[in-house]
Amino acid sequence: MSRRPYLVDLTVFAADYAWIYDFKLTEVLTNGFLDRIPDDWRKCLQNLSSGDLTSLPDGKTKEDWPPSMQTFIHQAVALARRPKHEQSPLELPSRLRRGVTPKKIHEVQQMTHYVGRLCRERTIRNVIDVGAGLGYLGQALHHHYGLRVLGFESEETRCRRASAREESVLSETRSSVRTIEFELGESEANRIDFERVLFEFVGGGGGGDEPVCLVGLHCCGDLTPLVLSRFVDCCPKGSTLVCVGCCYHRMSRRSADDGGFLHFPLSSELETIARESRPTWTMSEYGLRLAAQETKARWKRQTAADHSNHAKHVVYRATLEAALRHTETQATKKFNKLTSKKDFSSFDVYLQSALNRLELDDDVKADIDRTAKSLYEPASFACVEGVTALQFLFQPLLEALVTFDRVAYLLEREIEADVVALFDDAISPRNLAIVGHKSI
Ligand SMILES: C[S@@+](CC[C@H](N)C(=O)[O-])C[C@H]1O[C@@H](n2cnc3c(N)ncnc32)[C@H](O)[C@@H]1O
């Protein structure tokens, strides 16, 4: 199916079933969510076995489940068309692995191989790495493919650490890899600055309009849309883009009193589709949060004990939050930090530990304690894990809306673009790269 009908289907599905993801799980007691679940779905979700939960996001249903729920599950699976990841053979030498987590090593190895090969095929010598962090990617691209790399990093301490690392892990050719302090921003002045630095960097290697490869590994929030717009506006013809986003929910709002996001939808295509097919729906922060969460690869590793633990965490916190609302208590949520097994040994123990963390008068605490105990109803929450399984079904669809919207933005500007799975999502769930190429 081509992109436009796919985006239409995703939008309609995301809008029609928004009740499944459009809320905070720990507010299920107070936001009327339980009433929105159809009765037959709730009964079914409450009785799912651990095996049912594990296989549900793969589309495995049972005949005695409500037909409308089976239809939902099958439609969601059919719409989840995540590209497949192909493992690369590249291995970082031990000095480039120093101090790097196994997850980051996987990401850097896979992305280096992908970007390095593209640069070779397209005879690109210069790479700009935006949000370079400690410069791991640039160091690997230089070591394995001899590329010149300029990293842009907004945090001064990270820049210093990146420079120190370049000194220690690269040999005499280290002057070909540099990280500078530079924060990409929305203003025109910032765009001009970016263009100037890019021109000076490429000009230093010969020819100001020589193509570059613009890369970003886990460009969070607004950074990916900014990288895309710099690619469109500032990179010469023949340039290539490989950018992996993350933390979609950290994107800026259009304004304080407007629920919409500044960079979503990014494309005119998705904006038109949403306006024409589901005019009252907008992507919420909860939707973007779910898009940026673990994929079903992680869910499938959960044991029965993990499920019961997760449900307990959600139910205990939701009950306490409901008690705070009922008693109209304004309190800092210091209990969010409670994580130890001991604190979750029973609801009474959890409640006591949470109340100990709240700076409130004793009579207010006693009121919250009474209210929470009266609200605590484990049976009504037996469907928490079932609902979480439904959310795992939704995760790839919401992420596809974000990534294909970004692809559509580039295509609208006559740039070849696609989505590629660079990493194994069981190791690194934010594994989708927007890949673009400006023809000559
Ligand atoms: C999730 S980290 C990834 C770091 C690195 N690419 C890696 O994978 O190890 C994102 C980095 O982008 C930087 N960053 C965030 N916003 C930025 C901006 N507007 N301009 C430049 N760097 C930015 C952050 O300081 C952070 O180091």
PDB file of N, CA, C and O in Angstrom, residues 299-343:
ATOM      1  N   TRP A 299       7.879  -6.504  25.631  1.00  0.00           N
ATOM      2  CA  TRP A 299       6.671  -7.068  26.237  1.00  0.00           C
ATOM      3  C   TRP A 299       6.718  -8.601  26.218  1.00  0.00           C
ATOM      4  O   TRP A 299       6.340  -9.270  27.175  1.00  0.00           O
ATOM      5  N   LYS A 300       7.226  -9.140  25.109  1.00  0.00           N
ATOM      6  CA  LYS A 300       7.220 -10.599  24.955  1.00  0.00           C
ATOM      7  C   LYS A 300       8.183 -11.292  25.917  1.00  0.00           C
ATOM      8  O   LYS A 300       8.093 -12.492  26.113  1.00  0.00           O
ATOM      9  N   ARG A 301       9.087 -10.512  26.499  1.00  0.00           N
ATOM     10  CA  ARG A 301      10.031 -11.119  27.465  1.00  0.00           C
ATOM     11  C   ARG A 301       9.468 -11.116  28.892  1.00  0.00           C
ATOM     12  O   ARG A 301      10.090 -11.645  29.808  1.00  0.00           O
ATOM     13  N   GLN A 302       8.295 -10.488  29.087  1.00  0.00           N
ATOM     14  CA  GLN A 302       7.729 -10.370  30.440  1.00  0.00           C
ATOM     15  C   GLN A 302       7.227 -11.730  30.938  1.00  0.00           C
ATOM     16  O   GLN A 302       6.542 -12.446  30.204  1.00  0.00           O
ATOM     17  N   THR A 303       7.553 -12.045  32.204  1.00  0.00           N
ATOM     18  CA  THR A 303       7.059 -13.277  32.803  1.00  0.00           C
ATOM     19  C   THR A 303       5.742 -12.985  33.529  1.00  0.00           C
ATOM     20  O   THR A 303       5.362 -11.819  33.684  1.00  0.00           O
ATOM     21  N   ALA A 304       5.092 -14.060  34.019  1.00  0.00           N
ATOM     22  CA  ALA A 304       3.858 -13.867  34.798  1.00  0.00           C
ATOM     23  C   ALA A 304       4.152 -12.971  36.003  1.00  0.00           C
ATOM     24  O   ALA A 304       3.353 -12.096  36.357  1.00  0.00           O
ATOM     25  N   ALA A 305       5.324 -13.182  36.640  1.00  0.00           N
ATOM     26  CA  ALA A 305       5.680 -12.371  37.812  1.00  0.00           C
ATOM     27  C   ALA A 305       5.854 -10.897  37.410  1.00  0.00           C
ATOM     28  O   ALA A 305       5.433  -9.988  38.129  1.00  0.00           O
ATOM     29  N   ASP A 306       6.448 -10.655  36.236  1.00  0.00           N
ATOM     30  CA  ASP A 306       6.618  -9.260  35.770  1.00  0.00           C
ATOM     31  C   ASP A 306       5.255  -8.598  35.594  1.00  0.00           C
ATOM     32  O   ASP A 306       5.055  -7.432  35.948  1.00  0.00           O
ATOM     33  N   HIS A 307       4.297  -9.363  35.009  1.00  0.00           N
ATOM     34  CA  HIS A 307       2.959  -8.787  34.792  1.00  0.00           C
ATOM     35  C   HIS A 307       2.313  -8.425  36.121  1.00  0.00           C
ATOM     36  O   HIS A 307       1.751  -7.342  36.273  1.00  0.00           O
ATOM     37  N   SER A 308       2.413  -9.351  37.079  1.00  0.00           N
ATOM     38  CA  SER A 308       1.735  -9.065  38.342  1.00  0.00           C
ATOM     39  C   SER A 308       2.403  -7.885  39.042  1.00  0.00           C
ATOM     40  O   SER A 308       1.744  -7.031  39.638  1.00  0.00           O
ATOM     41  N   ASN A 309       3.729  -7.790  38.918  1.00  0.00           N
ATOM     42  CA  ASN A 309       4.453  -6.669  39.503  1.00  0.00           C
ATOM     43  C   ASN A 309       4.043  -5.335  38.888  1.00  0.00           C
ATOM     44  O   ASN A 309       3.817  -4.348  39.590  1.00  0.00           O
ATOM     45  N   HIS A 310       3.957  -5.319  37.555  1.00  0.00           N
ATOM     46  CA  HIS A 310       3.598  -4.084  36.856  1.00  0.00           C
ATOM     47  C   HIS A 310       2.190  -3.647  37.257  1.00  0.00           C
ATOM     48  O   HIS A 310       1.950  -2.480  37.579  1.00  0.00           O
ATOM     49  N   ALA A 311       1.251  -4.624  37.273  1.00  0.00           N
ATOM     50  CA  ALA A 311      -0.135  -4.292  37.627  1.00  0.00           C
ATOM     51  C   ALA A 311      -0.185  -3.711  39.040  1.00  0.00           C
ATOM     52  O   ALA A 311      -0.876  -2.720  39.301  1.00  0.00           O
ATOM     53  N   LYS A 312       0.620  -4.308  39.943  1.00  0.00           N
ATOM     54  CA  LYS A 312       0.640  -3.835  41.328  1.00  0.00           C
ATOM     55  C   LYS A 312       1.122  -2.374  41.392  1.00  0.00           C
ATOM     56  O   LYS A 312       0.535  -1.531  42.057  1.00  0.00           O
ATOM     57  N   HIS A 313       2.203  -2.072  40.662  1.00  0.00           N
ATOM     58  CA  HIS A 313       2.730  -0.703  40.661  1.00  0.00           C
ATOM     59  C   HIS A 313       1.666   0.284  40.188  1.00  0.00           C
ATOM     60  O   HIS A 313       1.473   1.342  40.767  1.00  0.00           O
ATOM     61  N   VAL A 314       0.976  -0.100  39.097  1.00  0.00           N
ATOM     62  CA  VAL A 314      -0.017   0.817  38.525  1.00  0.00           C
ATOM     63  C   VAL A 314      -1.186   0.997  39.497  1.00  0.00           C
ATOM     64  O   VAL A 314      -1.616   2.121  39.783  1.00  0.00           O
ATOM     65  N   VAL A 315      -1.697  -0.123  40.022  1.00  0.00           N
ATOM     66  CA  VAL A 315      -2.897  -0.073  40.873  1.00  0.00           C
ATOM     67  C   VAL A 315      -2.608   0.685  42.165  1.00  0.00           C
ATOM     68  O   VAL A 315      -3.399   1.538  42.578  1.00  0.00           O
ATOM     69  N   TYR A 316      -1.479   0.432  42.790  1.00  0.00           N
ATOM     70  CA  TYR A 316      -1.168   1.115  44.051  1.00  0.00           C
ATOM     71  C   TYR A 316      -1.073   2.627  43.820  1.00  0.00           C
ATOM     72  O   TYR A 316      -1.629   3.426  44.556  1.00  0.00           O
ATOM     73  N   ARG A 317      -0.345   2.992  42.760  1.00  0.00           N
ATOM     74  CA  ARG A 317      -0.172   4.437  42.512  1.00  0.00           C
ATOM     75  C   ARG A 317      -1.477   5.089  42.118  1.00  0.00           C
ATOM     76  O   ARG A 317      -1.798   6.191  42.546  1.00  0.00           O
ATOM     77  N   ALA A 318      -2.262   4.386  41.279  1.00  0.00           N
ATOM     78  CA  ALA A 318      -3.535   4.958  40.835  1.00  0.00           C
ATOM     79  C   ALA A 318      -4.458   5.177  42.036  1.00  0.00           C
ATOM     80  O   ALA A 318      -5.153   6.199  42.115  1.00  0.00           O
ATOM     81  N   THR A 319      -4.453   4.236  42.987  1.00  0.00           N
ATOM     82  CA  THR A 319      -5.322   4.368  44.160  1.00  0.00           C
ATOM     83  C   THR A 319      -4.889   5.566  45.000  1.00  0.00           C
ATOM     84  O   THR A 319      -5.721   6.365  45.444  1.00  0.00           O
ATOM     85  N   LEU A 320      -3.583   5.702  45.183  1.00  0.00           N
ATOM     86  CA  LEU A 320      -3.095   6.829  45.973  1.00  0.00           C
ATOM     87  C   LEU A 320      -3.424   8.158  45.273  1.00  0.00           C
ATOM     88  O   LEU A 320      -3.869   9.115  45.915  1.00  0.00           O
ATOM     89  N   GLU A 321      -3.228   8.215  43.957  1.00  0.00           N
ATOM     90  CA  GLU A 321      -3.533   9.460  43.227  1.00  0.00           C
ATOM     91  C   GLU A 321      -5.018   9.789  43.342  1.00  0.00           C
ATOM     92  O   GLU A 321      -5.406  10.944  43.489  1.00  0.00           O
ATOM     93  N   ALA A 322      -5.870   8.740  43.281  1.00  0.00           N
ATOM     94  CA  ALA A 322      -7.313   8.970  43.413  1.00  0.00           C
ATOM     95  C   ALA A 322      -7.632   9.500  44.809  1.00  0.00           C
ATOM     96  O   ALA A 322      -8.447  10.414  44.972  1.00  0.00           O
ATOM     97  N   ALA A 323      -6.958   8.958  45.832  1.00  0.00           N
ATOM     98  CA  ALA A 323      -7.211   9.411  47.212  1.00  0.00           C
ATOM     99  C   ALA A 323      -6.799  10.878  47.365  1.00  0.00           C
ATOM    100  O   ALA A 323      -7.485  11.665  48.026  1.00  0.00           O
ATOM    101  N   LEU A 324      -5.690  11.267  46.731  1.00  0.00           N
ATOM    102  CA  LEU A 324      -5.255  12.672  46.816  1.00  0.00           C
ATOM    103  C   LEU A 324      -6.293  13.586  46.181  1.00  0.00           C
ATOM    104  O   LEU A 324      -6.602  14.655  46.698  1.00  0.00           O
ATOM    105  N   ARG A 325      -6.853  13.134  45.068  1.00  0.00           N
ATOM    106  CA  ARG A 325      -7.885  13.958  44.408  1.00  0.00           C
ATOM    107  C   ARG A 325      -9.148  14.044  45.256  1.00  0.00           C
ATOM    108  O   ARG A 325      -9.715  15.120  45.431  1.00  0.00           O
ATOM    109  N   HIS A 326      -9.582  12.877  45.781  1.00  0.00           N
ATOM    110  CA  HIS A 326     -10.799  12.853  46.598  1.00  0.00           C
ATOM    111  C   HIS A 326     -10.677  13.782  47.805  1.00  0.00           C
ATOM    112  O   HIS A 326     -11.625  14.422  48.196  1.00  0.00           O
ATOM    113  N   THR A 327      -9.480  13.807  48.398  1.00  0.00           N
ATOM    114  CA  THR A 327      -9.313  14.628  49.607  1.00  0.00           C
ATOM    115  C   THR A 327      -8.852  16.045  49.240  1.00  0.00           C
ATOM    116  O   THR A 327      -8.525  16.835  50.119  1.00  0.00           O
ATOM    117  N   GLU A 328      -8.807  16.311  47.941  1.00  0.00           N
ATOM    118  CA  GLU A 328      -8.384  17.625  47.430  1.00  0.00           C
ATOM    119  C   GLU A 328      -7.057  18.071  48.020  1.00  0.00           C
ATOM    120  O   GLU A 328      -6.888  19.210  48.445  1.00  0.00           O
ATOM    121  N   THR A 329      -6.117  17.126  48.089  1.00  0.00           N
ATOM    122  CA  THR A 329      -4.800  17.433  48.654  1.00  0.00           C
ATOM    123  C   THR A 329      -3.814  17.754  47.536  1.00  0.00           C
ATOM    124  O   THR A 329      -3.671  16.989  46.589  1.00  0.00           O
ATOM    125  N   GLN A 330      -3.169  18.900  47.688  1.00  0.00           N
ATOM    126  CA  GLN A 330      -2.082  19.250  46.769  1.00  0.00           C
ATOM    127  C   GLN A 330      -0.815  18.706  47.394  1.00  0.00           C
ATOM    128  O   GLN A 330      -0.474  19.084  48.506  1.00  0.00           O
ATOM    129  N   ALA A 331      -0.140  17.798  46.715  1.00  0.00           N
ATOM    130  CA  ALA A 331       1.094  17.259  47.305  1.00  0.00           C
ATOM    131  C   ALA A 331       2.106  17.012  46.212  1.00  0.00           C
ATOM    132  O   ALA A 331       1.750  16.668  45.092  1.00  0.00           O
ATOM    133  N   THR A 332       3.370  17.206  46.564  1.00  0.00           N
ATOM    134  CA  THR A 332       4.413  16.841  45.604  1.00  0.00           C
ATOM    135  C   THR A 332       4.376  15.323  45.491  1.00  0.00           C
ATOM    136  O   THR A 332       4.133  14.633  46.477  1.00  0.00           O
ATOM    137  N   LYS A 333       4.640  14.822  44.293  1.00  0.00           N
ATOM    138  CA  LYS A 333       4.482  13.372  44.123  1.00  0.00           C
ATOM    139  C   LYS A 333       5.790  12.637  44.415  1.00  0.00           C
ATOM    140  O   LYS A 333       6.315  11.919  43.566  1.00  0.00           O
ATOM    141  N   LYS A 334       6.260  12.833  45.645  1.00  0.00           N
ATOM    142  CA  LYS A 334       7.544  12.202  45.978  1.00  0.00           C
ATOM    143  C   LYS A 334       7.421  10.688  45.992  1.00  0.00           C
ATOM    144  O   LYS A 334       8.412   9.984  45.910  1.00  0.00           O
ATOM    145  N   PHE A 335       6.178  10.200  46.078  1.00  0.00           N
ATOM    146  CA  PHE A 335       5.985   8.742  46.114  1.00  0.00           C
ATOM    147  C   PHE A 335       6.263   8.114  44.742  1.00  0.00           C
ATOM    148  O   PHE A 335       6.398   6.906  44.628  1.00  0.00           O
ATOM    149  N   ASN A 336       6.362   8.945  43.700  1.00  0.00           N
ATOM    150  CA  ASN A 336       6.693   8.402  42.368  1.00  0.00           C
ATOM    151  C   ASN A 336       8.020   7.656  42.389  1.00  0.00           C
ATOM    152  O   ASN A 336       8.272   6.798  41.570  1.00  0.00           O
ATOM    153  N   LYS A 337       8.873   8.058  43.347  1.00  0.00           N
ATOM    154  CA  LYS A 337      10.224   7.474  43.375  1.00  0.00           C
ATOM    155  C   LYS A 337      10.247   6.123  44.097  1.00  0.00           C
ATOM    156  O   LYS A 337      11.271   5.468  44.147  1.00  0.00           O
ATOM    157  N   LEU A 338       9.117   5.740  44.686  1.00  0.00           N
ATOM    158  CA  LEU A 338       9.102   4.448  45.394  1.00  0.00           C
ATOM    159  C   LEU A 338       9.229   3.322  44.380  1.00  0.00           C
ATOM    160  O   LEU A 338       8.411   3.212  43.471  1.00  0.00           O
ATOM    161  N   THR A 339      10.265   2.519  44.532  1.00  0.00           N
ATOM    162  CA  THR A 339      10.443   1.435  43.565  1.00  0.00           C
ATOM    163  C   THR A 339      10.835   0.111  44.214  1.00  0.00           C
ATOM    164  O   THR A 339      10.710  -0.929  43.591  1.00  0.00           O
ATOM    165  N   SER A 340      11.312   0.162  45.475  1.00  0.00           N
ATOM    166  CA  SER A 340      11.886  -1.076  46.025  1.00  0.00           C
ATOM    167  C   SER A 340      10.804  -2.140  46.219  1.00  0.00           C
ATOM    168  O   SER A 340       9.635  -1.825  46.469  1.00  0.00           O
ATOM    169  N   LYS A 341      11.244  -3.394  46.117  1.00  0.00           N
ATOM    170  CA  LYS A 341      10.334  -4.533  46.239  1.00  0.00           C
ATOM    171  C   LYS A 341       9.613  -4.490  47.585  1.00  0.00           C
ATOM    172  O   LYS A 341       8.418  -4.772  47.690  1.00  0.00           O
ATOM    173  N   LYS A 342      10.381  -4.091  48.604  1.00  0.00           N
ATOM    174  CA  LYS A 342       9.844  -4.044  49.974  1.00  0.00           C
ATOM    175  C   LYS A 342       8.626  -3.108  50.032  1.00  0.00           C
ATOM    176  O   LYS A 342       7.612  -3.444  50.637  1.00  0.00           O
ATOM    177  N   ASP A 343       8.716  -1.952  49.375  1.00  0.00           N
ATOM    178  CA  ASP A 343       7.612  -0.979  49.425  1.00  0.00           C
ATOM    179  C   ASP A 343       6.349  -1.519  48.768  1.00  0.00           C
ATOM    180  O   ASP A 343       5.253  -1.012  49.001  1.00  0.00           O
TER     181      ASP A 343
END
